[in-house]
Tab-separated table of C-alpha atoms in Angstrom:
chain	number	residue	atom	x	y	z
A	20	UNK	CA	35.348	-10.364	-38.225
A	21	UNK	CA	31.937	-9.826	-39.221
A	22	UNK	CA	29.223	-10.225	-36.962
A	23	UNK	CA	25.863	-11.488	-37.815
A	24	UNK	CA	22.373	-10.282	-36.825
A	25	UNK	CA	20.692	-12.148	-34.443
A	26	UNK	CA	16.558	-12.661	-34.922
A	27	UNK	CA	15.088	-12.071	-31.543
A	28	UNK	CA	11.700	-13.364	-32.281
A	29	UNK	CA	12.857	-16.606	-33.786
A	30	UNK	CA	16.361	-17.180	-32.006
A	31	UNK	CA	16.230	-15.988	-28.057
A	32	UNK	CA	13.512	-17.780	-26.005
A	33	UNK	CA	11.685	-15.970	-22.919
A	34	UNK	CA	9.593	-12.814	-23.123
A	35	UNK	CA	11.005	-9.998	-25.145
A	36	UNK	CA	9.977	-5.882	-25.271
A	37	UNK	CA	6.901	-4.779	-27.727
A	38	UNK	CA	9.409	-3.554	-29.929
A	39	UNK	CA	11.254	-6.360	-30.663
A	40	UNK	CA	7.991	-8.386	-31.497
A	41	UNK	CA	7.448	-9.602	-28.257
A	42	UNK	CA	4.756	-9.375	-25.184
A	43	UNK	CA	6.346	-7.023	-23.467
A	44	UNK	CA	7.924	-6.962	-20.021
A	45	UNK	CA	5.303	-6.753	-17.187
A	46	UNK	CA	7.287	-5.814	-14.037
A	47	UNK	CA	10.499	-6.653	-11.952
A	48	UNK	CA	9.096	-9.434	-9.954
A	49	UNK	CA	10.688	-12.258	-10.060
A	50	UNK	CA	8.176	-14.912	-10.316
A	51	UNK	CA	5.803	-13.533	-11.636
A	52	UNK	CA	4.585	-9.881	-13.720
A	53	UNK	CA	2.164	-7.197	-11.897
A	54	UNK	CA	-1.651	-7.674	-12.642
A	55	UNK	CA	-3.732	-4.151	-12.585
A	56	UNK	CA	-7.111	-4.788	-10.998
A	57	UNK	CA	-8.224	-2.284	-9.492
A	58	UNK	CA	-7.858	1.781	-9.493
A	59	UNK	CA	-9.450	4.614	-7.745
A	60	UNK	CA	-9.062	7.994	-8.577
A	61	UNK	CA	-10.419	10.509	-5.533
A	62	UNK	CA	-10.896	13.583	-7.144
A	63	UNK	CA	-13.928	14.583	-4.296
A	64	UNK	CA	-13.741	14.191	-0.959
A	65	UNK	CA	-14.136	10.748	0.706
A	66	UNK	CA	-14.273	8.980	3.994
A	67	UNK	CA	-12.647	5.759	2.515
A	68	UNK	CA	-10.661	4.415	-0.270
A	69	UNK	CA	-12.299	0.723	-0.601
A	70	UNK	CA	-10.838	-2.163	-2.522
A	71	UNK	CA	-14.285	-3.853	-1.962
A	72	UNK	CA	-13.815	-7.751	-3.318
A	73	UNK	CA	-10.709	-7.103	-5.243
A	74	UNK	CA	-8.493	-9.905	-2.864
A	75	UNK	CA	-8.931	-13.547	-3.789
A	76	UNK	CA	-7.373	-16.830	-4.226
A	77	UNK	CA	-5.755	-15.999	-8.292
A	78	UNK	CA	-2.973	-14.060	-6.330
A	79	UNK	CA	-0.893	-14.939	-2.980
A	80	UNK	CA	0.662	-11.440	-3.428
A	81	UNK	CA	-0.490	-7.739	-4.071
A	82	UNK	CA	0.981	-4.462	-4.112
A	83	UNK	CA	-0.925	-1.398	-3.961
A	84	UNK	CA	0.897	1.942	-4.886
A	85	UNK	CA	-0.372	5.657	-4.325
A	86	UNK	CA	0.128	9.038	-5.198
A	87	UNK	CA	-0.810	12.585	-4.643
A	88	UNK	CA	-2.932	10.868	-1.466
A	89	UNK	CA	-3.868	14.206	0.040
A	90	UNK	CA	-6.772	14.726	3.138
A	91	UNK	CA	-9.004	18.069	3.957
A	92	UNK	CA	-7.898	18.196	7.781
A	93	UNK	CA	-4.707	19.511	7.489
A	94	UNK	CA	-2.766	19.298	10.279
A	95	UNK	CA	-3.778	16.163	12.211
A	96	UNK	CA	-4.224	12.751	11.303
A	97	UNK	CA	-2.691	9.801	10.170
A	98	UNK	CA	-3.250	7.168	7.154
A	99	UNK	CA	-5.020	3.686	8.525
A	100	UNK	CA	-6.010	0.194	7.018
A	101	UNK	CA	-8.393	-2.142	7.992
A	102	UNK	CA	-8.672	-5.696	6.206
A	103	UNK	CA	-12.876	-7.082	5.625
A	104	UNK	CA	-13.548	-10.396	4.638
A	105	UNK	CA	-16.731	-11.514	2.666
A	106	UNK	CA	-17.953	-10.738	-0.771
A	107	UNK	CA	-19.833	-7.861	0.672
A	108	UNK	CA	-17.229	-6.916	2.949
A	109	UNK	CA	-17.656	-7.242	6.724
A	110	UNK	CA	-14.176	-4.443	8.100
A	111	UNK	CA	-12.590	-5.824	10.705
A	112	UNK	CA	-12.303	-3.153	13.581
A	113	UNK	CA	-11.846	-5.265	16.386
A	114	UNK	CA	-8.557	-5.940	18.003
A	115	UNK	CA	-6.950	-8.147	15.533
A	116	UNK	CA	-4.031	-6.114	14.237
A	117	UNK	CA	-0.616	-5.502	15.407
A	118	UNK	CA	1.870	-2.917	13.952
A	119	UNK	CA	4.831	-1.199	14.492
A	120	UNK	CA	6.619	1.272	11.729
A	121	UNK	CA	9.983	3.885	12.251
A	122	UNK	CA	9.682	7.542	10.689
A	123	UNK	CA	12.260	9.746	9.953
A	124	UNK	CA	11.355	13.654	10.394
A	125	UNK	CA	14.049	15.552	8.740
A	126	UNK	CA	13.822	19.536	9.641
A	127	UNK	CA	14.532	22.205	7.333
A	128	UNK	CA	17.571	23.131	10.049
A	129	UNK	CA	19.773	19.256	9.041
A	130	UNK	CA	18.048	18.343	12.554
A	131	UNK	CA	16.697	14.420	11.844
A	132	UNK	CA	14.250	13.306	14.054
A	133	UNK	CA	14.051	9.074	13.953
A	134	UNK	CA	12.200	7.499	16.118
A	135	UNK	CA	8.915	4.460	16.271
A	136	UNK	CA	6.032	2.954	17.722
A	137	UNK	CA	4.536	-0.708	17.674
A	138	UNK	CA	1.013	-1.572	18.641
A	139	UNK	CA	0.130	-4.988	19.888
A	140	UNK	CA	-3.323	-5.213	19.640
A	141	UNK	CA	-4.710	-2.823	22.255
A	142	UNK	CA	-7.912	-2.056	21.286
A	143	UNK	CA	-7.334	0.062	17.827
A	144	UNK	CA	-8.963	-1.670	15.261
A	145	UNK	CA	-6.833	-0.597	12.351
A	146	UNK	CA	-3.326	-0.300	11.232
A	147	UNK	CA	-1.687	3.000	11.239
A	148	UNK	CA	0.828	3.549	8.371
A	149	UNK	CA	3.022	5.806	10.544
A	150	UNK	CA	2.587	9.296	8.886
A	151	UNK	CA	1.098	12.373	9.985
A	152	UNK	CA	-0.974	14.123	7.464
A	153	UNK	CA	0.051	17.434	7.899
A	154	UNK	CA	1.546	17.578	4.364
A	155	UNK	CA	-1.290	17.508	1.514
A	156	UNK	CA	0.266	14.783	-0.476
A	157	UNK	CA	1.166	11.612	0.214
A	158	UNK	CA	2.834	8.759	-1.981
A	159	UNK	CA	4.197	5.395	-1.476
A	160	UNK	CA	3.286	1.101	-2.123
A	161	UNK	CA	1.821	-0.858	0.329
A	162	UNK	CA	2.754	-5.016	-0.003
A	163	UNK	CA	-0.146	-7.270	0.631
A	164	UNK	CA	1.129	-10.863	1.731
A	165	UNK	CA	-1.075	-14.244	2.693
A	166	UNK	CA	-4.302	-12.897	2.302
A	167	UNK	CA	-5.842	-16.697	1.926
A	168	UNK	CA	-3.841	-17.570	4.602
A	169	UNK	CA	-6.233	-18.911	7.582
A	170	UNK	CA	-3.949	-19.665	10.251
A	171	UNK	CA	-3.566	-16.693	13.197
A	172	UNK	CA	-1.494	-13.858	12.430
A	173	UNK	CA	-0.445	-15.103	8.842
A	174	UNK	CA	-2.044	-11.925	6.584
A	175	UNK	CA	0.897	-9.700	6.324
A	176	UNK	CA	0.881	-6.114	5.328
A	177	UNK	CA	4.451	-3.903	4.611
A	178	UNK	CA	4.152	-0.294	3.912
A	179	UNK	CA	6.291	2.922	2.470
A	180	UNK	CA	5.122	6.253	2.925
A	181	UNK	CA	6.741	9.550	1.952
A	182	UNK	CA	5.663	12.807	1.897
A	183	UNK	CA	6.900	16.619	2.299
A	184	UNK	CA	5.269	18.686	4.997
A	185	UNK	CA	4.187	21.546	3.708
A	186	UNK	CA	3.306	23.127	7.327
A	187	UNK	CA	6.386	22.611	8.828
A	188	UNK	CA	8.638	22.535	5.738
A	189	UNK	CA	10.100	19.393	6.786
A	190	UNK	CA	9.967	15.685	5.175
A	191	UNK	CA	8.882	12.730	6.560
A	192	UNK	CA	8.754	9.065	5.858
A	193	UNK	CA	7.404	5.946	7.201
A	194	UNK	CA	8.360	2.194	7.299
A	195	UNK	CA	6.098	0.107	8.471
A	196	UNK	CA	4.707	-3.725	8.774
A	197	UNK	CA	1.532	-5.073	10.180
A	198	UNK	CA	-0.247	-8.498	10.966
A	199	UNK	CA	-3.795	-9.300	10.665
A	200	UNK	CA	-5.545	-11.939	12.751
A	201	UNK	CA	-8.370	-13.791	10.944
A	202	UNK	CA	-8.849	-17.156	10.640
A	203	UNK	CA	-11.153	-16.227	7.079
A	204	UNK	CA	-9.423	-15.182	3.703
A	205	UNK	CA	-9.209	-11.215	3.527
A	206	UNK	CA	-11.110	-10.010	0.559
A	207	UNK	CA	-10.843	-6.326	1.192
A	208	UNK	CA	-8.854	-3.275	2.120
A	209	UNK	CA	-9.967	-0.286	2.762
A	210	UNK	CA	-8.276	3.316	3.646
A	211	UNK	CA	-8.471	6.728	5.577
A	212	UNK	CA	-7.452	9.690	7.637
A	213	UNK	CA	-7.985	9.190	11.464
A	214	UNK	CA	-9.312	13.115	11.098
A	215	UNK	CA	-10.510	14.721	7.762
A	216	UNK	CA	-11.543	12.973	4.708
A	217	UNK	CA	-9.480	12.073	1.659
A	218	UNK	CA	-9.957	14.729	-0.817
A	219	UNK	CA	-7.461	13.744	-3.624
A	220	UNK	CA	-5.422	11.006	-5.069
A	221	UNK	CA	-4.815	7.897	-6.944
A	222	UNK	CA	-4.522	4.338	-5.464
A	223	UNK	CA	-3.543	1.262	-8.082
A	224	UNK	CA	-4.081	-2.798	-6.729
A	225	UNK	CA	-1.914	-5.493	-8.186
A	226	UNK	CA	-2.222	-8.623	-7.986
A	227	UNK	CA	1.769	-10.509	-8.655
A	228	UNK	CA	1.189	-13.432	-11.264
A	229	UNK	CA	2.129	-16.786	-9.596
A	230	UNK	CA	3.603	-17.302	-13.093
């Protein structure tokens, strides 16, 4: 029996690869493709990476991802957040976050270390991704959620961080998820080491069409 050819650009509906004369296929998300909108490349040392103004009402969702995230204080130190609100951003460092994440340390030996910690609001005035530095790369997403939201503790925050240790020759990884308590629309995010500046890397914002 012979079979026919079918014409994708005049007889399937819905959005079809470049090659096959269509728009392409944006992302995985569901509802909606990934938006680039911001990216910053550290290729000297930094205090912060600073998404200054890139958060706004055209998305309800963003995903940040990083690579290669590497610091010039080897040896101590861990990866923080804060959120800032205003077109010039004002960074929150009071004590309006709460986290908690669980590592895994897995030694060169098959020993696995798991273990975690949860902060609830005591004074930090960030939100600690759960990492050491000790390794000089770092990669991983982060998953912005209700940044617009203005009720308390509504501006959600979910992270993944992995990295190899290149002191200890061990690798470690991080899962962790945060709330932010403002009662204003987040506008900003900003990052750094608690020790050490960032000295290399690439960070990429989304924003997740509501389309």
């Amino acid at each position: 029996m012979a079979i026919d050819k079918i014409g994708l650009t005049t007889a399937v509906t819905g959005t079809l690869p470049v090659a096959n004369g269509g728009t392409n296929l944006t992302s995985g998300f569901e509802n909606g493709g990934l938006v680039h909108i911001n990216t910053q490349t550290v290729s000297t040392a930094v205090s912060y990476i600073n998404f200054d103004n890139q958060l706004s009402s055209t998305y309800d969702t963003y995903v940040i991802y990083f690579q290669k995230l590497g610091h010039n204080n080897a040896g101590t130190g861990f990866l923080k957040a804060q959120l800032g609100t205003g077109s010039t951003p004002t960074y929150d460092t009071g004590n309006v976050y709460q986290y908690g994440f669980i590592y895994l340390d897995a030694e060169s030996d098959g020993t696995n270390t798991v273990a975690g910690t949860s902060q609830y609001t005591g004074g930090t005035g960030f939100i600690k991704m759960g990492l050491s530095s000790r390794s000089s790369d770092h990669n991983g997403s982060i998953i912005l959620t209700g940044m617009n939201e203005t009720g308390s503790w509504m501006k959600g925050i979910e992270s993944t961080v992995f990295a190899h240790d290149q002191y200890e020759n061990t690798f470690e990884m991080a899962k962790g998820t945060a709330v932010y308590n403002n009662s204003s629309a987040a506008t900003s995010i900003r990052f750094f080491f608690s020790a050490g500046s960032i000295d290399s890397g690439v960070m990429t914002l989304y924003g997740v069409s509501k389309t």
